[in-house]
mmCIF file of C-alpha atoms in Angstrom:
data_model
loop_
_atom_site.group_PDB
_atom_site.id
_atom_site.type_symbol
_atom_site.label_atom_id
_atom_site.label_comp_id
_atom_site.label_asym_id
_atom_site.label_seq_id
_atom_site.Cartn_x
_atom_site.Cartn_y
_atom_site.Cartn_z
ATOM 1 C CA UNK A 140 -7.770 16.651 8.074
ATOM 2 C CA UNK A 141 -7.795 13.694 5.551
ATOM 3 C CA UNK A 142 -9.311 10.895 6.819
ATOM 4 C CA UNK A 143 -10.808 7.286 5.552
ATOM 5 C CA UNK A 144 -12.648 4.660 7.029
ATOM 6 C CA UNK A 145 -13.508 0.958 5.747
ATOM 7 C CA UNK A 146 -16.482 -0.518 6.875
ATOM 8 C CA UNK A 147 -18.018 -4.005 5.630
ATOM 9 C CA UNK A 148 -18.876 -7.880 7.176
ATOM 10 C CA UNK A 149 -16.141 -9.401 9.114
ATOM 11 C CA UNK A 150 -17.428 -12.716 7.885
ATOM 12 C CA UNK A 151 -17.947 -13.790 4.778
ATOM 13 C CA UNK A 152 -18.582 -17.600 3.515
ATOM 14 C CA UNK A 153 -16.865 -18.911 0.502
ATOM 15 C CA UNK A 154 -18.510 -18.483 -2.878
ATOM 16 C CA UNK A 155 -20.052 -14.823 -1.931
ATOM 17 C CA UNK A 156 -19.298 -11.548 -2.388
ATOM 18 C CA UNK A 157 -17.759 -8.724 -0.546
ATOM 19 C CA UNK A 158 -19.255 -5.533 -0.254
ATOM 20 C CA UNK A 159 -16.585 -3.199 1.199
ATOM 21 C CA UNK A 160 -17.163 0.426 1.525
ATOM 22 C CA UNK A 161 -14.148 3.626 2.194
ATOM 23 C CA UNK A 162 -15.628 6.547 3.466
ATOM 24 C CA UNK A 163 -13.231 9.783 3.244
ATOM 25 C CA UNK A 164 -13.399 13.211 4.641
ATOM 26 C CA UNK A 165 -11.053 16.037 3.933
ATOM 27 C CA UNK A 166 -10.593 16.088 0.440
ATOM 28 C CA UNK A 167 -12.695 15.512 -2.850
ATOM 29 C CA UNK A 168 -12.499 11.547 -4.619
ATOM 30 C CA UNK A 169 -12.747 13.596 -7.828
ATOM 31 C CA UNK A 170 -9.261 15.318 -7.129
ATOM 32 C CA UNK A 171 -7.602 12.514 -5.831
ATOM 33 C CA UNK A 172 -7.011 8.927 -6.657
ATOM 34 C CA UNK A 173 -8.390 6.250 -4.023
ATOM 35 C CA UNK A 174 -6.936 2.650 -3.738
ATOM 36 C CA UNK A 175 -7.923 -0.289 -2.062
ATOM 37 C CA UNK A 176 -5.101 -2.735 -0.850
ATOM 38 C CA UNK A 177 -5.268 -5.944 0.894
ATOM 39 C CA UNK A 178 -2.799 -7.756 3.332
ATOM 40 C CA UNK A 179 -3.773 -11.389 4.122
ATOM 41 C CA UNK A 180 -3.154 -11.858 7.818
ATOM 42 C CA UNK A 181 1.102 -12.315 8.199
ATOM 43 C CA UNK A 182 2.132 -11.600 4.855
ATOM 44 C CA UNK A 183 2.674 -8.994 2.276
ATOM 45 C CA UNK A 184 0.929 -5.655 0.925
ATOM 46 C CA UNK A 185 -1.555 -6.247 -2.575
ATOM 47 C CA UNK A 186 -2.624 -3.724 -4.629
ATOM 48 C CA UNK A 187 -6.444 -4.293 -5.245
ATOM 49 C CA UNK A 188 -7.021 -1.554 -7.815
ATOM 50 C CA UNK A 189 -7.777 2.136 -7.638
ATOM 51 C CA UNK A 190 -10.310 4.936 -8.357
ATOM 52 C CA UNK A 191 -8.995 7.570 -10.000
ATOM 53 C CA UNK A 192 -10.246 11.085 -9.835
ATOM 54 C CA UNK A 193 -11.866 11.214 -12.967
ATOM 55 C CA UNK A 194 -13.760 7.745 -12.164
ATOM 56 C CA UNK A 195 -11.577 5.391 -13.913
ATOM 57 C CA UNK A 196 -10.767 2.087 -12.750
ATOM 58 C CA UNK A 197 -7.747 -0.230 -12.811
ATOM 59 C CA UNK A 198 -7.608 -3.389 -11.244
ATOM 60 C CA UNK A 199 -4.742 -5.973 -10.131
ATOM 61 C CA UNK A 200 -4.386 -8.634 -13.348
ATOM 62 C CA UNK A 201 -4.883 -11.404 -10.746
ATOM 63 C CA UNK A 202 -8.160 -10.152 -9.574
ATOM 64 C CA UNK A 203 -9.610 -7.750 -12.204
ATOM 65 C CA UNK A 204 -12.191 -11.141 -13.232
ATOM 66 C CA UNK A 205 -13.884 -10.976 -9.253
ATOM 67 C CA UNK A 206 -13.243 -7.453 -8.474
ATOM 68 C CA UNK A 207 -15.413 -3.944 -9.021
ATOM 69 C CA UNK A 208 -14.509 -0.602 -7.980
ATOM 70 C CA UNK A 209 -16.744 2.387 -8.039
ATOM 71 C CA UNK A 210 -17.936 5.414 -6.239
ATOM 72 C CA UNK A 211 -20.468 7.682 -5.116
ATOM 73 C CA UNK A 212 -18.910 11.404 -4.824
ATOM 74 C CA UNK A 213 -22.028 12.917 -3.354
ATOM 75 C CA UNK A 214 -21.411 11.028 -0.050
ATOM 76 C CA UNK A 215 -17.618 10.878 -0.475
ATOM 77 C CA UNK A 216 -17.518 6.837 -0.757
ATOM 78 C CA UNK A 217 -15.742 4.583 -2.592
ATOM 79 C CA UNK A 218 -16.909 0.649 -2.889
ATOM 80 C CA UNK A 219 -15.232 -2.491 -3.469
ATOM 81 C CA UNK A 220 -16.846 -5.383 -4.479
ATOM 82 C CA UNK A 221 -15.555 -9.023 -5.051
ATOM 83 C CA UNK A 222 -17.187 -12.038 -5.604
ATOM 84 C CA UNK A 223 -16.545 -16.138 -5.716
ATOM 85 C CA UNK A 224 -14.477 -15.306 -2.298
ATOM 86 C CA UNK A 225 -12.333 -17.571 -1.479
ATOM 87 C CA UNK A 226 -10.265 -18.660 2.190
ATOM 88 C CA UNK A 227 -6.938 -17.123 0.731
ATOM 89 C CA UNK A 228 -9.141 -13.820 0.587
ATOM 90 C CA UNK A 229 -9.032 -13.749 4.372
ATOM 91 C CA UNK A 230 -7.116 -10.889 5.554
ATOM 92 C CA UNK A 231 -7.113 -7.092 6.187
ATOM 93 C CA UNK A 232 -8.459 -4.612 3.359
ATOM 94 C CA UNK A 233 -7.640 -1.297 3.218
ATOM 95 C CA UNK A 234 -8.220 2.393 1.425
ATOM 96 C CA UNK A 235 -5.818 5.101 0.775
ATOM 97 C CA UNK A 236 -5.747 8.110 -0.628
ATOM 98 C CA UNK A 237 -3.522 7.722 -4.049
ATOM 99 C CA UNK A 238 -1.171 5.979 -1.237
ATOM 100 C CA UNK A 239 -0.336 8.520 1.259
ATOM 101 C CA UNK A 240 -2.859 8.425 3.633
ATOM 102 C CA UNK A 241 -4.794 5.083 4.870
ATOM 103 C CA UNK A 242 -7.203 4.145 6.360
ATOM 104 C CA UNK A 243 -7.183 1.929 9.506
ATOM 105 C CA UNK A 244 -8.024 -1.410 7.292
ATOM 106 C CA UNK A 245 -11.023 -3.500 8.010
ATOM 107 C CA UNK A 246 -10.232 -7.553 8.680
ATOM 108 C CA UNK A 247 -12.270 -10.006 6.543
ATOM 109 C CA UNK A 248 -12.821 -13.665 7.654
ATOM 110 C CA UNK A 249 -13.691 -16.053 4.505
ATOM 111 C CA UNK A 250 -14.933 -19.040 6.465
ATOM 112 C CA UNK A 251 -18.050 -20.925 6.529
ATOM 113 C CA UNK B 288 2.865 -5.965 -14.881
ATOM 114 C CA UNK B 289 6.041 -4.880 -13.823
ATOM 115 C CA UNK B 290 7.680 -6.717 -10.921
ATOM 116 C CA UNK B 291 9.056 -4.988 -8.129
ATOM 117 C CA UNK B 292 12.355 -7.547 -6.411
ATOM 118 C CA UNK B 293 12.925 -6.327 -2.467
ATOM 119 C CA UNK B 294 15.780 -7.672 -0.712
ATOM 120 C CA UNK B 295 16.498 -8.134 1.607
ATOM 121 C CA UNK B 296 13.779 -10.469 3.236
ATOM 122 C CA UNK B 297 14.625 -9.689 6.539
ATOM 123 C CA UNK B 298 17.597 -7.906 8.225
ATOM 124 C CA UNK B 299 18.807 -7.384 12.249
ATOM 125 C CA UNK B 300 20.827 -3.866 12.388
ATOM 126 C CA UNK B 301 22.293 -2.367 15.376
ATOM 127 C CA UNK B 302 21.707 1.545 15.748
ATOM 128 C CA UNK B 303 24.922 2.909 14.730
ATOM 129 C CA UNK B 304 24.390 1.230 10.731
ATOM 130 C CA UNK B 305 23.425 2.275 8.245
ATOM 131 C CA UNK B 306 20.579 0.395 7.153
ATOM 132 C CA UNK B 307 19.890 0.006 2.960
ATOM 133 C CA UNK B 308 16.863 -1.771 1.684
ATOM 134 C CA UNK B 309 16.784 -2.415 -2.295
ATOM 135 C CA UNK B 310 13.736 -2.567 -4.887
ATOM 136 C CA UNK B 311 14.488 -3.188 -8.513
ATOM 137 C CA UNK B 312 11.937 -2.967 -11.466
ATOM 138 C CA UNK B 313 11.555 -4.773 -13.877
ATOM 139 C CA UNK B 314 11.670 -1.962 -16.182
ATOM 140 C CA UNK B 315 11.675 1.716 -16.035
ATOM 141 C CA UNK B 316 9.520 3.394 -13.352
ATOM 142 C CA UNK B 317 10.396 7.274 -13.669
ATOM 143 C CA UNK B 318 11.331 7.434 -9.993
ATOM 144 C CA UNK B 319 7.367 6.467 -9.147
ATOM 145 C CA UNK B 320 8.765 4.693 -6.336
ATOM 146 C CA UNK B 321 7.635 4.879 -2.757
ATOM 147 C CA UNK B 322 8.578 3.850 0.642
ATOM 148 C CA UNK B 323 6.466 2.314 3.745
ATOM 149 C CA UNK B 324 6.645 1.684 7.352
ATOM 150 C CA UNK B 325 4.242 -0.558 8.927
ATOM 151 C CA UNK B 326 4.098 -1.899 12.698
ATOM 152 C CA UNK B 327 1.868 -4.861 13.702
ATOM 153 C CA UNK B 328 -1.510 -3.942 13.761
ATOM 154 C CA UNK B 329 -0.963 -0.707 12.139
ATOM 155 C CA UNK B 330 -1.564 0.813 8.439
ATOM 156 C CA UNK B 331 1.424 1.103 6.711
ATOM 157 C CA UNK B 332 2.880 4.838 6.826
ATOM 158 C CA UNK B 333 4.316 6.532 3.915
ATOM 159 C CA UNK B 334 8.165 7.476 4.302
ATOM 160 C CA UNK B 335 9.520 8.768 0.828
ATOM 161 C CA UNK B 336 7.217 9.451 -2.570
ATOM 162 C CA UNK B 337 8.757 9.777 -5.476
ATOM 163 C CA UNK B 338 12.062 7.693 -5.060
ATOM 164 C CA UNK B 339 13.911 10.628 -2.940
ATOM 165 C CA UNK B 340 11.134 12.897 -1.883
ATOM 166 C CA UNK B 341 10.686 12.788 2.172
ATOM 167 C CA UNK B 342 6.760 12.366 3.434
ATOM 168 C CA UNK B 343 5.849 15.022 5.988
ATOM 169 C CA UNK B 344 6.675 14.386 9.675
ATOM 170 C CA UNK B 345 9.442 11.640 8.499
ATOM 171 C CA UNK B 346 12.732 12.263 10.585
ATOM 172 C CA UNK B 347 15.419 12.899 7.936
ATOM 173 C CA UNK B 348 17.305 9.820 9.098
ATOM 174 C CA UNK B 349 15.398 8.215 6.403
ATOM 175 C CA UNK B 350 16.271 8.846 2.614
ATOM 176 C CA UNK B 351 15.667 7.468 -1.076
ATOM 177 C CA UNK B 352 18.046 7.180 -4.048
ATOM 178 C CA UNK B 353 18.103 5.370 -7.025
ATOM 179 C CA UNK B 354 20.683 3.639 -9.632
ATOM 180 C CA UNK B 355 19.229 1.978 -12.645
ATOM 181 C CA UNK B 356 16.213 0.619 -12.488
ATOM 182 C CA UNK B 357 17.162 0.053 -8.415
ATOM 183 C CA UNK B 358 15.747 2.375 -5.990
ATOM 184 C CA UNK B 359 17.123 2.052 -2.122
ATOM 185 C CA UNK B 360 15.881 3.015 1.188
ATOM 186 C CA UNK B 361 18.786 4.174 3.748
ATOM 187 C CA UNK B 362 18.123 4.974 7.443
ATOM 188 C CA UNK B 363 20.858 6.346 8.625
ATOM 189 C CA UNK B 364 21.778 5.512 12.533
ATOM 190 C CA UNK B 365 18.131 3.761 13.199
ATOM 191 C CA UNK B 366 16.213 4.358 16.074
ATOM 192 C CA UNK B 367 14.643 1.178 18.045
ATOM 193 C CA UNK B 368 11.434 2.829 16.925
ATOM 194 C CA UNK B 369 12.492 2.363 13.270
ATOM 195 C CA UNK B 370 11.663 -1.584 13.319
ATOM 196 C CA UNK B 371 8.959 -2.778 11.272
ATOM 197 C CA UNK B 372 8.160 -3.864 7.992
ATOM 198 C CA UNK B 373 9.137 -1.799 4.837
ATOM 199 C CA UNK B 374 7.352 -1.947 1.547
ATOM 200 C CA UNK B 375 8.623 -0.674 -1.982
ATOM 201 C CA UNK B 376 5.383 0.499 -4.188
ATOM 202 C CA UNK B 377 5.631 1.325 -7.636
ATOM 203 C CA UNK B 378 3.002 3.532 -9.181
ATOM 204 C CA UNK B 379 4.400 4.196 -12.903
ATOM 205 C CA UNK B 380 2.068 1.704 -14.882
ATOM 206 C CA UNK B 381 -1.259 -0.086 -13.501
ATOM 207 C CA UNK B 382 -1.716 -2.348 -12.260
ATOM 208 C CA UNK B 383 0.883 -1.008 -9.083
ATOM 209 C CA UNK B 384 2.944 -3.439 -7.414
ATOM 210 C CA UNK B 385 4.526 -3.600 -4.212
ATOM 211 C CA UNK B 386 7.849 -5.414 -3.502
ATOM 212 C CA UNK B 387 7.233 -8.569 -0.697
ATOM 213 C CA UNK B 388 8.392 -6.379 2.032
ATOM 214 C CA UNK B 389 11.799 -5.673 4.171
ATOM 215 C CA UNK B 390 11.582 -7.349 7.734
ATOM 216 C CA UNK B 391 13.736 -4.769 9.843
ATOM 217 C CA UNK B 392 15.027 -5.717 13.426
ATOM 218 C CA UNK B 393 17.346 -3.192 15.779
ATOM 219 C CA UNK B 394 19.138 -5.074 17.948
#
């Protein structure tokens, strides 16, 4: 049974960084694809950037300056890391496996 | 980046429609198109991967074509259960994009 899980700080203050972290169980990150998508609170889906497989990374054009994606297969997580956070970060992040499973998103407050 | 256009914004359907929801590229995709439900609250569900291919556990009510560079989502004779918001993902070329989302209401 494929499963993920996001864990990480509801709150973070503007200017720092977020440290977000998708566990998975039930399949291997280096034969699938992980992504991390974020939906600020009543709007749209955003594709972050993914992990693929073979440990390369992609990132959205709009973030790729703030954001970091890498992994540790020997305890089946994949971390996200942005910095200079900003209010309009607020929202809900999620992972997914290469899109067809999901995890159940993790909501992130940028406030001070 | 290529730029996915969803339309429409929002749309109130009675359940003997047919419902179609649109997403056109910007350029060429090779049908990697996909489809997603999501319910306040919830993570978004995947309904049809690879423009026309149906996602386990989806009732066959729902179904993807595509014309062009245009890819559509029909639901044939919705259920009440079928509102939510529907997403259009595109997963040809990094980095993905995801249309702005289909707001769908059975009245």
């Amino acid at each position: 049974q494929v499963q993920l899980t996001e864990s990480g700080p509801g709150l973070v203050h503007p200017s720092e960084t977020l440290s977000l972290t998708c566990t998975v169980s039930g399949f291997s990150l280096t034969g699938y694809s992980v992504y991390w998508v974020r939906q600020p609170s009543g709007k749209g889906l955003e594709w972050m950037g993914r992990m693929r497989y073979n440990g390369d990374t992609s990132y959205n054009s709009a973030l790729k300056s703030r954001l970091s994606i890498s992994r540790d297969t020997s305890k089946n997580q994949v971390f996200l890391k942005m910095n200079s956070l900003q209010t309009d970060d607020t929202g809900t992040y999620y992972c997914t496996r290469a899109s067809y499973d999901w995890g159940q998103g993790v909501m992130v407050t940028v406030s001070s | 980046d290529i730029q996915m256009t969803q339309s429409p914004a929002s749309l109130s359907a009675s359940l003997e429609e047919i419902v179609t929801i649109t997403c056109k590229a910007s350029q060429g995709i090779d049908d990697y198109l996909s489809w997603y439900q999501q319910k306040p609250g919830k993570s978004p569900q995947l309904l049809i991967y690879d423009a026309t291919s149906l996602a386990d556990g989806v009732p066959s009510r729902f179904s993807g074509s595509r014309s062009g560079t245009q890819y559509s989502l029909k639901i044939s004779r919705p259920q009440v259960d079928d509102s939510g918001i529907y997403y259009c993902l595109q997963s040809y070329s990094t980095p993905y994009t995801f249309g702005a989302g289909t707001k769908l209401e059975l009245k």
